[in-house]
Coordinates of C-alpha atoms in Angstrom, one line a residue:
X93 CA 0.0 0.0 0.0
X94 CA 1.1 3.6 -0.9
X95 CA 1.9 6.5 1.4
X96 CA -0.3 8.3 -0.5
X97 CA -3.3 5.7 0.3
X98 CA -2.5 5.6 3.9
X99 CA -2.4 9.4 3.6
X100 CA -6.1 9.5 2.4
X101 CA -7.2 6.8 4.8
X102 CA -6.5 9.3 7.6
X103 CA -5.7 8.1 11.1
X104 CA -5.8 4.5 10.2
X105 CA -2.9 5.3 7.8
X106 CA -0.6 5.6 10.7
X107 CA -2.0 2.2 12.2
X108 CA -1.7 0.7 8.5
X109 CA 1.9 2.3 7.9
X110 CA 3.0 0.9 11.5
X111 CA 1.6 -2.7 10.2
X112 CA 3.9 -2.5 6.9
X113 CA 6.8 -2.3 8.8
X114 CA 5.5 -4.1 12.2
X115 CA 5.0 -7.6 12.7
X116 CA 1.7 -8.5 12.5
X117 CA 1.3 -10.4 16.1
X118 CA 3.3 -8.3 18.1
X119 CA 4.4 -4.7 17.8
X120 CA 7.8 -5.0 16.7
X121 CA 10.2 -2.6 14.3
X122 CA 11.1 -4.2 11.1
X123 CA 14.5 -3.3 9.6
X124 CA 14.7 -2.6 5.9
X125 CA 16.9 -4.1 4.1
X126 CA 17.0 -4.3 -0.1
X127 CA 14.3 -2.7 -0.2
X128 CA 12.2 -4.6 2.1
X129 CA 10.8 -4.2 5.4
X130 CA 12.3 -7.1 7.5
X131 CA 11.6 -9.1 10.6
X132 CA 14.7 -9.3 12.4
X133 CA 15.4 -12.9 14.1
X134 CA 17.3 -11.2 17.5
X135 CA 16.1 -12.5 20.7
X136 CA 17.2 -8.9 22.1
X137 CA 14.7 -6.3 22.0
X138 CA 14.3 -2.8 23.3
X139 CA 10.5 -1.6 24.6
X140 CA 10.2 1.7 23.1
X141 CA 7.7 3.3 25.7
X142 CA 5.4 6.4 24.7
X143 CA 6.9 9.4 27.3
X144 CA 3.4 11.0 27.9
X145 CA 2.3 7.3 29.3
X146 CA 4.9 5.0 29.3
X147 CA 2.9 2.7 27.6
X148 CA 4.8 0.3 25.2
X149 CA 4.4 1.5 21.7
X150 CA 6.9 -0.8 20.0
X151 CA 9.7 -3.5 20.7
X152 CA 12.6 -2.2 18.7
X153 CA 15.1 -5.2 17.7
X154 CA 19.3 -4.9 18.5
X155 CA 20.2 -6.6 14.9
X156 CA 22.5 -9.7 15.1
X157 CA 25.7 -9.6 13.4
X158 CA 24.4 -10.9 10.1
X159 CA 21.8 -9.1 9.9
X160 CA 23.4 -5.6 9.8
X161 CA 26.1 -7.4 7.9
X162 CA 23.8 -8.0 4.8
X163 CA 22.7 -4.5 5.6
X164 CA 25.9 -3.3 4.5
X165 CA 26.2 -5.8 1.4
X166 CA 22.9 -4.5 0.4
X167 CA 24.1 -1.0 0.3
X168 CA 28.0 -2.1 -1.4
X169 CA 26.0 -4.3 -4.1
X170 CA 23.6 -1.0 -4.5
X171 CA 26.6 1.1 -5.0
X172 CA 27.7 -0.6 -8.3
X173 CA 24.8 0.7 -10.0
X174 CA 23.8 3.6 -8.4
X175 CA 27.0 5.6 -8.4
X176 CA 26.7 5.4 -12.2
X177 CA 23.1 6.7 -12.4
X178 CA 22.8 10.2 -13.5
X179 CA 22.6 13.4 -11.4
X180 CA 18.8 13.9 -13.2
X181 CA 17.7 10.2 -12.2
X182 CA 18.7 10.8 -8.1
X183 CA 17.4 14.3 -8.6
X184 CA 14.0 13.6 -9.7
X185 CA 13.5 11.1 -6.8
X186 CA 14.3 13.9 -4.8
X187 CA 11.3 15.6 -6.3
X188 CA 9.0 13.1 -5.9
X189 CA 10.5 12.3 -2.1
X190 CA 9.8 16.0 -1.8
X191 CA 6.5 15.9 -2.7
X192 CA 5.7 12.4 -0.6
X193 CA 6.8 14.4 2.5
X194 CA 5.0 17.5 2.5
X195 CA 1.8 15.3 1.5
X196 CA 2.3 12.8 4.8
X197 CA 3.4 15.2 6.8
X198 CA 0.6 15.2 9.4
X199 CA 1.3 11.6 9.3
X200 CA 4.9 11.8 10.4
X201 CA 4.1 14.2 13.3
X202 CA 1.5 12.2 14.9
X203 CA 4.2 9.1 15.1
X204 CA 7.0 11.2 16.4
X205 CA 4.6 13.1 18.9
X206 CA 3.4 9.2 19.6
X207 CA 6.9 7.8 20.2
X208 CA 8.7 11.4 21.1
X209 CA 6.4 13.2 22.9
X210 CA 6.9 16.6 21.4
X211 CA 3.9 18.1 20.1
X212 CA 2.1 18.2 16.7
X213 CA 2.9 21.5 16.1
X214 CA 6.9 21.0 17.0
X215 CA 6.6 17.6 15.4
X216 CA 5.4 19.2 12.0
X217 CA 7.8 21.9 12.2
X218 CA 10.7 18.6 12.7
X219 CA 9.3 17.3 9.3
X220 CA 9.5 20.5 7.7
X221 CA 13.2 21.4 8.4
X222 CA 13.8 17.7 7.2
X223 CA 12.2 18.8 4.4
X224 CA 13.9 21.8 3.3
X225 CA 17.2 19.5 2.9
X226 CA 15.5 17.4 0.7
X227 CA 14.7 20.5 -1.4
X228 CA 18.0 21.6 -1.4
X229 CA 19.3 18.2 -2.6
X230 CA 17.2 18.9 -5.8
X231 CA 19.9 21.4 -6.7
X232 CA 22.9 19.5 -6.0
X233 CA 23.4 18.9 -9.6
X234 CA 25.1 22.3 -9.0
X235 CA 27.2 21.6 -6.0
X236 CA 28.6 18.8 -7.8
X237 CA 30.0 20.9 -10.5
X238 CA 34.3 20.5 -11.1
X239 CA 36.9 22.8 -12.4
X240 CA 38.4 23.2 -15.5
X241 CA 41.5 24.9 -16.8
X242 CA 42.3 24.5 -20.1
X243 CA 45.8 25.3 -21.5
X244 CA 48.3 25.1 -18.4
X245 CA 50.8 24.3 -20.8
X246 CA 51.3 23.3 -24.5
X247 CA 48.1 21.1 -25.5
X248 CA 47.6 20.2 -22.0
X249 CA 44.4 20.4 -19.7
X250 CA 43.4 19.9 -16.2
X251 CA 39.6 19.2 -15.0
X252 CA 38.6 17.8 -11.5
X253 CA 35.2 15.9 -10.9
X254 CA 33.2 15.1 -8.0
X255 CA 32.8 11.6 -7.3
X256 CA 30.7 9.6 -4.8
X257 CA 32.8 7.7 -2.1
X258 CA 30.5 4.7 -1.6
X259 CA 29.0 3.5 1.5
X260 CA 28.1 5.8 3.6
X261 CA 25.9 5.2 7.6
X262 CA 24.2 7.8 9.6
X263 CA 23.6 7.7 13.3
X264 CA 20.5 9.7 14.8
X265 CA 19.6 10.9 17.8
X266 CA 16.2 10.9 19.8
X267 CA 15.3 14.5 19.9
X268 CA 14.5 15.1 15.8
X269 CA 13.1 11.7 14.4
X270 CA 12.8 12.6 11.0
X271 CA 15.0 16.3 10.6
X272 CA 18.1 14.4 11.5
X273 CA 17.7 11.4 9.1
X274 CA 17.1 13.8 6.3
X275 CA 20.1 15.6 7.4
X276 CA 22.0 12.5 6.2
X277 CA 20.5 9.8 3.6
X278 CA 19.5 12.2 1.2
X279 CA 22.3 14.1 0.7
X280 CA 24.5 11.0 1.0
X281 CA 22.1 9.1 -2.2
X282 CA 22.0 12.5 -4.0
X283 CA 25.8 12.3 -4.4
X284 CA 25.5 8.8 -5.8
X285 CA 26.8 7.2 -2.7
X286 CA 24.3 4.5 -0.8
X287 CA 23.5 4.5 3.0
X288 CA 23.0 3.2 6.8
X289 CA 20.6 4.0 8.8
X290 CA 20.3 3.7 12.2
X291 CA 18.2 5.8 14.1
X292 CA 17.8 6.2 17.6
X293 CA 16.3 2.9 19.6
X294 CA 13.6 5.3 21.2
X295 CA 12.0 6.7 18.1
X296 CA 12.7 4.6 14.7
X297 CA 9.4 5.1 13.7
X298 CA 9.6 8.4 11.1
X299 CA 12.4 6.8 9.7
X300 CA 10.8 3.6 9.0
X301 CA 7.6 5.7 7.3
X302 CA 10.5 7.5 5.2
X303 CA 11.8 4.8 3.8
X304 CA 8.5 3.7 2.9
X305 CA 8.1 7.0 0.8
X306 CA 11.6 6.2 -0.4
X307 CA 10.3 3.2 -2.4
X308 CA 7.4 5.3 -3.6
X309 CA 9.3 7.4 -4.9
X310 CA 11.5 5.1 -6.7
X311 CA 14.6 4.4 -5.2
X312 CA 16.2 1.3 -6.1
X313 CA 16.5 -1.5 -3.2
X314 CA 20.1 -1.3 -1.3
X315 CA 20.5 2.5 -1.8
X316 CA 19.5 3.0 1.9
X317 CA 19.2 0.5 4.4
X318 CA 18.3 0.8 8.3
X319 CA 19.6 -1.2 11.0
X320 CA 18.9 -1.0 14.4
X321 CA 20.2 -1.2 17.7
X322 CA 22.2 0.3 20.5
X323 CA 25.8 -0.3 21.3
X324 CA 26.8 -2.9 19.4
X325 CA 24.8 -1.2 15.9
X326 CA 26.6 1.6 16.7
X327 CA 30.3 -0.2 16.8
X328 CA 29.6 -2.6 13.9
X329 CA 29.1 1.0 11.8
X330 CA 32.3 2.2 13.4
X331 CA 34.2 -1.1 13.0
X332 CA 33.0 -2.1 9.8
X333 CA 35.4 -1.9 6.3
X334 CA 33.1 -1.5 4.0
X335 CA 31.3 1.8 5.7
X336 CA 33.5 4.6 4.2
X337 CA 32.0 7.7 6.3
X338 CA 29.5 7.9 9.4
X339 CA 27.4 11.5 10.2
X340 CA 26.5 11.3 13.9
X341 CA 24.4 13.5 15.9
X342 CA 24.1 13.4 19.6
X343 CA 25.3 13.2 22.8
X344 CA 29.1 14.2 24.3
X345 CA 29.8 11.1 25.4
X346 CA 29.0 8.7 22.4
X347 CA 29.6 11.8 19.6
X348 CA 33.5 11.4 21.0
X349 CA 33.3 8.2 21.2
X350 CA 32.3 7.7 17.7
X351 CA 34.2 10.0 16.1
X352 CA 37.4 8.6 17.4
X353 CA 36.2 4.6 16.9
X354 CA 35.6 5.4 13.4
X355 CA 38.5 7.9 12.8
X356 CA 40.8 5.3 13.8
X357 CA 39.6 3.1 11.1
X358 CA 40.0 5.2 8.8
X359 CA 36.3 6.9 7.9
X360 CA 35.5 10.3 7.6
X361 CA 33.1 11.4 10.9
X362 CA 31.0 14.4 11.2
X363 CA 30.2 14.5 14.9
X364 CA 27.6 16.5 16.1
X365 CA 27.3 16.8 19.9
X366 CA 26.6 18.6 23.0
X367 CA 25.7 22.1 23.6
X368 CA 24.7 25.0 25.9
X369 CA 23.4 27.7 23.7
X370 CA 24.1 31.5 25.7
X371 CA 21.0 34.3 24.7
X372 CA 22.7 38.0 25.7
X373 CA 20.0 40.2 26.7
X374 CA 20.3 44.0 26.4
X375 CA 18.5 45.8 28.6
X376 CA 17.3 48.3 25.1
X377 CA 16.1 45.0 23.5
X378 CA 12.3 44.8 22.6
X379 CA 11.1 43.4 25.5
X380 CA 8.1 41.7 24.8
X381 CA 9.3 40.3 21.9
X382 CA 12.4 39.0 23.5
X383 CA 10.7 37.7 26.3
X384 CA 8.2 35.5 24.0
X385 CA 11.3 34.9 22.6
X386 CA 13.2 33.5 25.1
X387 CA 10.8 31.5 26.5
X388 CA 10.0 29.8 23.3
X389 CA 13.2 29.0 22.4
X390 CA 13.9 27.8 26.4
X391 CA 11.2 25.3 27.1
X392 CA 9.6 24.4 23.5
X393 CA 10.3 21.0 23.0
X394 CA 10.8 20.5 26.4
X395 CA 14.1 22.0 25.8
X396 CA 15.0 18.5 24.3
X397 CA 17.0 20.3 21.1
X398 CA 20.6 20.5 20.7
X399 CA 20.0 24.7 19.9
X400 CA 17.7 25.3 22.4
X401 CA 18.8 28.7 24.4
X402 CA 19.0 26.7 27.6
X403 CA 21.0 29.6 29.1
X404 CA 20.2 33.6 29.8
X405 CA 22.6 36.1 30.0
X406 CA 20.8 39.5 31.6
X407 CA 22.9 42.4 30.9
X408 CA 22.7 45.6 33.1
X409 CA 19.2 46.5 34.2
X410 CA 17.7 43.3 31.9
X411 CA 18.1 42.0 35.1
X412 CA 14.5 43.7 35.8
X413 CA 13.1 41.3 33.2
X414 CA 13.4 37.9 35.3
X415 CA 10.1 38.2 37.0
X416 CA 8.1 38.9 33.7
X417 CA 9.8 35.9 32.0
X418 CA 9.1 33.6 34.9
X419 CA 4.9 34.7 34.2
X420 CA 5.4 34.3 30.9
X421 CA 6.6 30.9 31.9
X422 CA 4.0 29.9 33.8
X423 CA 1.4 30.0 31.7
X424 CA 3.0 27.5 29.1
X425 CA 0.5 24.3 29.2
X426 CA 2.2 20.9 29.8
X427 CA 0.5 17.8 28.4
X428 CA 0.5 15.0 26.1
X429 CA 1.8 16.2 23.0
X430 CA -1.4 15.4 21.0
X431 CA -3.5 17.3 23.2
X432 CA -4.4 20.5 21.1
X433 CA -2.7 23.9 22.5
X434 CA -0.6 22.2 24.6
X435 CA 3.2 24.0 24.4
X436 CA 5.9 21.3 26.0
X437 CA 5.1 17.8 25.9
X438 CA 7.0 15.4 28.3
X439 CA 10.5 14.7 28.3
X440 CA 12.0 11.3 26.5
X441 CA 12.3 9.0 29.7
X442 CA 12.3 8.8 32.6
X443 CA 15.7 8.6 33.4
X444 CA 15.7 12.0 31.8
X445 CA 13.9 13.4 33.7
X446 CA 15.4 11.7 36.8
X447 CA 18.3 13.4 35.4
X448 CA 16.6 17.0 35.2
X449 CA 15.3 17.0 38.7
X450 CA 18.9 16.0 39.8
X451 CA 20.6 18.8 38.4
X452 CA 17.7 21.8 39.5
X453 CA 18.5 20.2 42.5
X454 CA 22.4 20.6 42.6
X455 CA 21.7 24.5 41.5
X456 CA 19.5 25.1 44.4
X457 CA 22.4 23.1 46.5
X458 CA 25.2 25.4 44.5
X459 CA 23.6 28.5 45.6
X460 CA 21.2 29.0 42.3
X461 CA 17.5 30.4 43.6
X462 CA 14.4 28.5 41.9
X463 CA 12.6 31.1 40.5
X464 CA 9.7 28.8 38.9
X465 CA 10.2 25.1 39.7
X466 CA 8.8 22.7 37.0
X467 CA 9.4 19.5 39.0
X468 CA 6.8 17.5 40.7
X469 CA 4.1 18.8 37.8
X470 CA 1.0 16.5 37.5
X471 CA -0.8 16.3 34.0
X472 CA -4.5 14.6 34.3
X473 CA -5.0 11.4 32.6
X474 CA -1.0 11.4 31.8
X475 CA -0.2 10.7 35.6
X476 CA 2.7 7.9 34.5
X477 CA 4.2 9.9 31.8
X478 CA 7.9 12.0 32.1
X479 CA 6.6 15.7 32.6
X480 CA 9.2 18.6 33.7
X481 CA 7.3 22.1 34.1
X482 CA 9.1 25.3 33.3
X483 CA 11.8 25.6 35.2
X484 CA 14.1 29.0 35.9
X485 CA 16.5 29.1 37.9
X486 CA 18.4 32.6 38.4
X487 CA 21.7 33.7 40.7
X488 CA 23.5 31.0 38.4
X489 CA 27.8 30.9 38.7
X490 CA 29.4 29.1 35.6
X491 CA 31.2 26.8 38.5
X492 CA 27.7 25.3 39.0
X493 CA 27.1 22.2 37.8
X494 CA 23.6 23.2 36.3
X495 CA 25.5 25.6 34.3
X496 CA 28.8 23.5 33.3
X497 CA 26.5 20.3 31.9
X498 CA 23.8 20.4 29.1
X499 CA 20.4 19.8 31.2
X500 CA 18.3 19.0 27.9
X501 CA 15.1 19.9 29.8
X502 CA 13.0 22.5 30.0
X503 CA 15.4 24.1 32.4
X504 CA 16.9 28.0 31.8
X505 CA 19.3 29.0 34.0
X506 CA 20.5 33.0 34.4
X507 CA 23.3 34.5 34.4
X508 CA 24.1 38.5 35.4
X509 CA 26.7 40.6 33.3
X510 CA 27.4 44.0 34.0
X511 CA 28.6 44.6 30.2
X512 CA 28.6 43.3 26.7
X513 CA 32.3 42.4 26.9
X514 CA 31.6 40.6 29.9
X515 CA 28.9 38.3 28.4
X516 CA 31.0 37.9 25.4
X517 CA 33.6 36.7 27.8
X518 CA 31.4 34.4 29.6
X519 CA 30.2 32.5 26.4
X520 CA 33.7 32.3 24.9
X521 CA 34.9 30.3 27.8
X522 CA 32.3 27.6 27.9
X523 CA 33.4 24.6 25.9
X524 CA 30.5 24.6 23.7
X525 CA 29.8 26.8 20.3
X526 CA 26.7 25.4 18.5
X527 CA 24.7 28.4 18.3
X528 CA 24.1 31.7 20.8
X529 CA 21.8 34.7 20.3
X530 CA 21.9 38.7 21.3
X531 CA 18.7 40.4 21.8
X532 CA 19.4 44.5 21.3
X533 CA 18.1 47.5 18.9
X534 CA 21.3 48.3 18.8
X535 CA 23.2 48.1 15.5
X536 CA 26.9 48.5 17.0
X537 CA 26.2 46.0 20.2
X538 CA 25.1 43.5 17.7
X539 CA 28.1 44.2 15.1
X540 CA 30.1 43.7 18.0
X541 CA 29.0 41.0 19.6
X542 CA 28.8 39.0 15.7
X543 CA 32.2 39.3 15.5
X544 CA 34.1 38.6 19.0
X545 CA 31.8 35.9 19.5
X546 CA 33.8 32.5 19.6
X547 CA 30.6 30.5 18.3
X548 CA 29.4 28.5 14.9
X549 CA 26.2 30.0 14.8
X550 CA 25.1 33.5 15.6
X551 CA 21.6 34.8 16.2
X552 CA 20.7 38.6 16.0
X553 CA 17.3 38.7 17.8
X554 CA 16.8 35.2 16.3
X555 CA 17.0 32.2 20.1
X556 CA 17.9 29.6 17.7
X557 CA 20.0 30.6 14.5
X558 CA 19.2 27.3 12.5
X559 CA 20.5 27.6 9.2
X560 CA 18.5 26.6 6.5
X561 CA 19.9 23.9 3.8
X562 CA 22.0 26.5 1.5
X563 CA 23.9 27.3 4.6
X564 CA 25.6 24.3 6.2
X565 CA 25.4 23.7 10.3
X566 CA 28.3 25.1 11.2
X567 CA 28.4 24.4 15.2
X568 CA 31.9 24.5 16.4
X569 CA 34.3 24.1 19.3
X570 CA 33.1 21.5 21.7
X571 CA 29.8 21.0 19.6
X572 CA 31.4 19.3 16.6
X573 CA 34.2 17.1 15.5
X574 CA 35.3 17.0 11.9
X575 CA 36.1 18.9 8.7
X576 CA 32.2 19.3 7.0
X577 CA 29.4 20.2 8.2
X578 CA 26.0 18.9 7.9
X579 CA 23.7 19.7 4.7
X580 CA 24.7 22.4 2.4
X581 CA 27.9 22.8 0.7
X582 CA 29.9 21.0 3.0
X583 CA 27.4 18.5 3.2
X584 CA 28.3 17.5 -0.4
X585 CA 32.1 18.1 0.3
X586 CA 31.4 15.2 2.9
X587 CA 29.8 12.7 0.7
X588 CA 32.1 12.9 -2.4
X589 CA 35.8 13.0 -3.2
X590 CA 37.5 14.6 -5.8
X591 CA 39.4 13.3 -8.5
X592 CA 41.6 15.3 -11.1
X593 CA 43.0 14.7 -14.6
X594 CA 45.6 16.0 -16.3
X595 CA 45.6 15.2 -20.3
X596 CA 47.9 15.9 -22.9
X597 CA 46.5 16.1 -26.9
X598 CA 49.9 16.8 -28.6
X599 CA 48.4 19.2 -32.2
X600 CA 51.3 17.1 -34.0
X601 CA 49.3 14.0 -33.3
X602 CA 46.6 14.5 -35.2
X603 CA 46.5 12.3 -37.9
X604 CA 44.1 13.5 -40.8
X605 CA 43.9 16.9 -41.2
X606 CA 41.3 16.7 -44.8
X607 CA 37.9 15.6 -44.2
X608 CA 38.0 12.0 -46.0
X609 CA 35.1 12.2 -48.9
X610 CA 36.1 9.2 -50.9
X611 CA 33.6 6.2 -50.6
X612 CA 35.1 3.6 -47.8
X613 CA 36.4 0.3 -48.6
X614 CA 37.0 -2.5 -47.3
X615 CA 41.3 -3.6 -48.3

């Protein structure tokens, strides 16, 4: 059955999508492989629980060894062929990807907000950025443009081409079920190259309903595969010859982990990890709209994205502006992401949020003052499920450990600054650089914070600078590991190599310089 049936079925789609890639007798995530969605044989599974009930949703299988092995011969077979298609045949599947997205998107956000937790509107809004790369990958047929330089000496030329570099594996993190796939396989398949997939354990399920618009759209079987697991999945891409490059986006811990497994066999690795993104508030800002602002970009998502501004720096008499923001705060509704007008769904786990409720603590044990405490919040009918309120805490040192670690919650801690170079100080020492912000009507604060700020991606009166796909992610310092960045033009510099030739066409080699009009024979 088609996406685009499922589509026009409406909310028995979903059920009937789940089915084509679900066993039939239990809930259980297929892998796909060739083309195919397929029932692994593990006796491992993981219970992937919904975070507003903690209901099982779906058993998600750790692949054996042989599984994820034919995985891998699936996408080197693939590669033989594919490579040599032409930039207009991957391009138009692009288009018609493109358009089996936007048309399923409701579809895809009501999984992710079923296995995630964020809501609908967040969960479209996911889709949509994943979106936007595959747009972009429409143009790559540009990107992928070489050099030429004819003449460099007597009847002698140089051109350079770019090449795919075969197979290629992406590892994804909870937090963006189907943004941060898109980030990878279509890019990858767009340069010619094939693809691994293994998304996160917790959420698989807007991958799985990708690739099933994948074969809709026409994509030959072995192009992408997807493999899952935990550990092991994620060492076997590290580990594994035939895998030339791996894209990974996630935590500290397993982005350095990875990067270094997989450098040491001799891939390339764009790691994408950790963060705490600064906002600098001026006290001549707009203050209404950098309050809405700040709050937004704090707690939506229940602060569970890698560019949320998780941390406020009040400059000078901003200070005055805490207790608004903590009103503004309270009145953001918590519930089940489905619910309509609800603005932060519940956190992944709960071991997150275990983990949340820890660290407010150690703030409040540091010396931090709770300005609004979101722990202990009850949501009716979703008493079971991993809800953090709003949570600001203010009075924060950068010693404390609620500043120094990335909470990944719906947690904003404050800062004070008594000037713009001191906030610019401030941010330049943490590890991190993924993204910051400055709120200001000031032209010449802003120029000057742009430019002595040590950080990837800048914000003027924009809480999370995201660029979109003509841009590339350009995090930096502590936040990445690598030489290209996601998406964009070092996106395609990641998934192709370049090769050069030099020729020489001597003129004195030329062997017939009158057109031949006498009638052929045969001597």
């Amino acid at each position: 059955m088609s996406v685009t049936m499922l589509r026009l079925m409406g909310s028995e789609g979903i059920c009937a999508l789940r089915r084509s890639y679900s066993s039939s007798s239990v809930p259980t995530t297929k892998m796909f492989i060739e083309g195919k969605f397929v029932e692994s044989k593990t006796k491992d599974w993981i219970d992937l629980h919904d975070p507003a009930t903690n209901e099982v949703v779906t058993r998600v299988p750790k692949c054996t060894q042989a599984e994820m092995e034919s995985a891998v011969e699936s996408a080197k077979n693939a590669f033989k062929t594919w490579s040599q298609t032409s930039i207009l045949t991957r391009q138009q599947i692009m288009f018609r990807l493109q358009a089996l997205i936007k048309s399923n998107m409701g579809e895809l956000a009501k999984n992710i907000t079923k296995e995630q937790g964020k809501t609908l509107v967040d969960a479209e809004g996911d889709v949509l950025r994943g979106l936007q790369v595959v747009e972009h990958c429409c143009s790559i047929p540009s990107l992928q443009l070489g050099e030429t330089l004819p003449n460099i000496a007597k009847d002698m030329d140089t051109y350079s081409y770019t090449l795919p570099i075969g197979v290629t594996a992406g590892i994804t993190p909870f937090n963006f079920p189907a943004m941060i796939p898109l980030w990878m396989f279509p890019v990858a398949i767009t340069c010619g190259n094939t693809s691994i997939i293994k998304p996160s354990e917790r959420d698989p399920g807007a991958t799985m309903m990708l690739m099933e618009m994948l074969n809709e759209a026409g994509c030959p079987p072995g192009v992408v595969n997807v493999i899952h697991g935990a550990h092991d999945a994620v060492n076997f891409v590290c580990d594994h010859p035939d895998i030339r490059a791996v894209s990974f986006v996630g935590s500290d811990q397993a982005g350095k982990y990875i990067y270094e497994r997989a450098g040491r066999n001799g891939k390339r690795v764009q790691s994408n990890m950790g963060a705490k993104n600064h906002g600098v508030i001026m006290a001549d800002a707009n203050k209404e709209n950098t309050l809405n602002q700040l709050a937004g970009a704090a707690f939506g998502a229940a602060g569970q994205r890698c560019m949320a501004l998780s941390t406020a720096i009040f400059v000078g008499e901003a200070t005055n502006w805490i207790p608004d923001l903590v009103e503004r705060a309270k009145k953001l509704k918590v519930n089940a992401g489905h619910v309509p007008g609800t603005d932060l769904g519940p956190v992944i786990s709960p071991q997150s949020k275990d983990r949340i409720h820890s660290l407010i603590q150690s703030g409040i044990e540091e010396g931090a003052k709770c300005a609004l405490d979101g722990r202990g919040i009850k949501v009716p009918n979703y008493e079971k499920g991993n809800f953090v309120g709003p949570t600001i805490l203010t009075d924060v040192k950068t010693t404390m450990k609620c500043y120094t670690e990335e909470i990944f919650g719906p947690v904003l801690v404050c800062l004070a600054a008594e000037t713009i170079d001191d906030a610019i100080e401030m941010i330049n020492k943490n590890p991190y650089g993924n993204g910051t912000a400055i709120f200001t009507t000031n032209g010449a604060t802003a120029r000057k914070f742009v430019n002595q700020i040590d950080v990837g991606q800048v914000g003027v009166n924009v809480p999370i600078p995201v660029p979109l796909p003509m841009f590339s992610f350009t995090g930096t310092r502590g936040s990445f590991l690598g030489d290209q960045h996601f998406y964009g033009k070092q996106g395609v510099k990641f998934y192709t190599q370049t090769k050069t030739v030099t020729q020489l066409w001597r003129e004195m080699d030329v062997a017939h310089t009158k057109a031949a009009v006498a009638m052929p024979t045969m001597k």
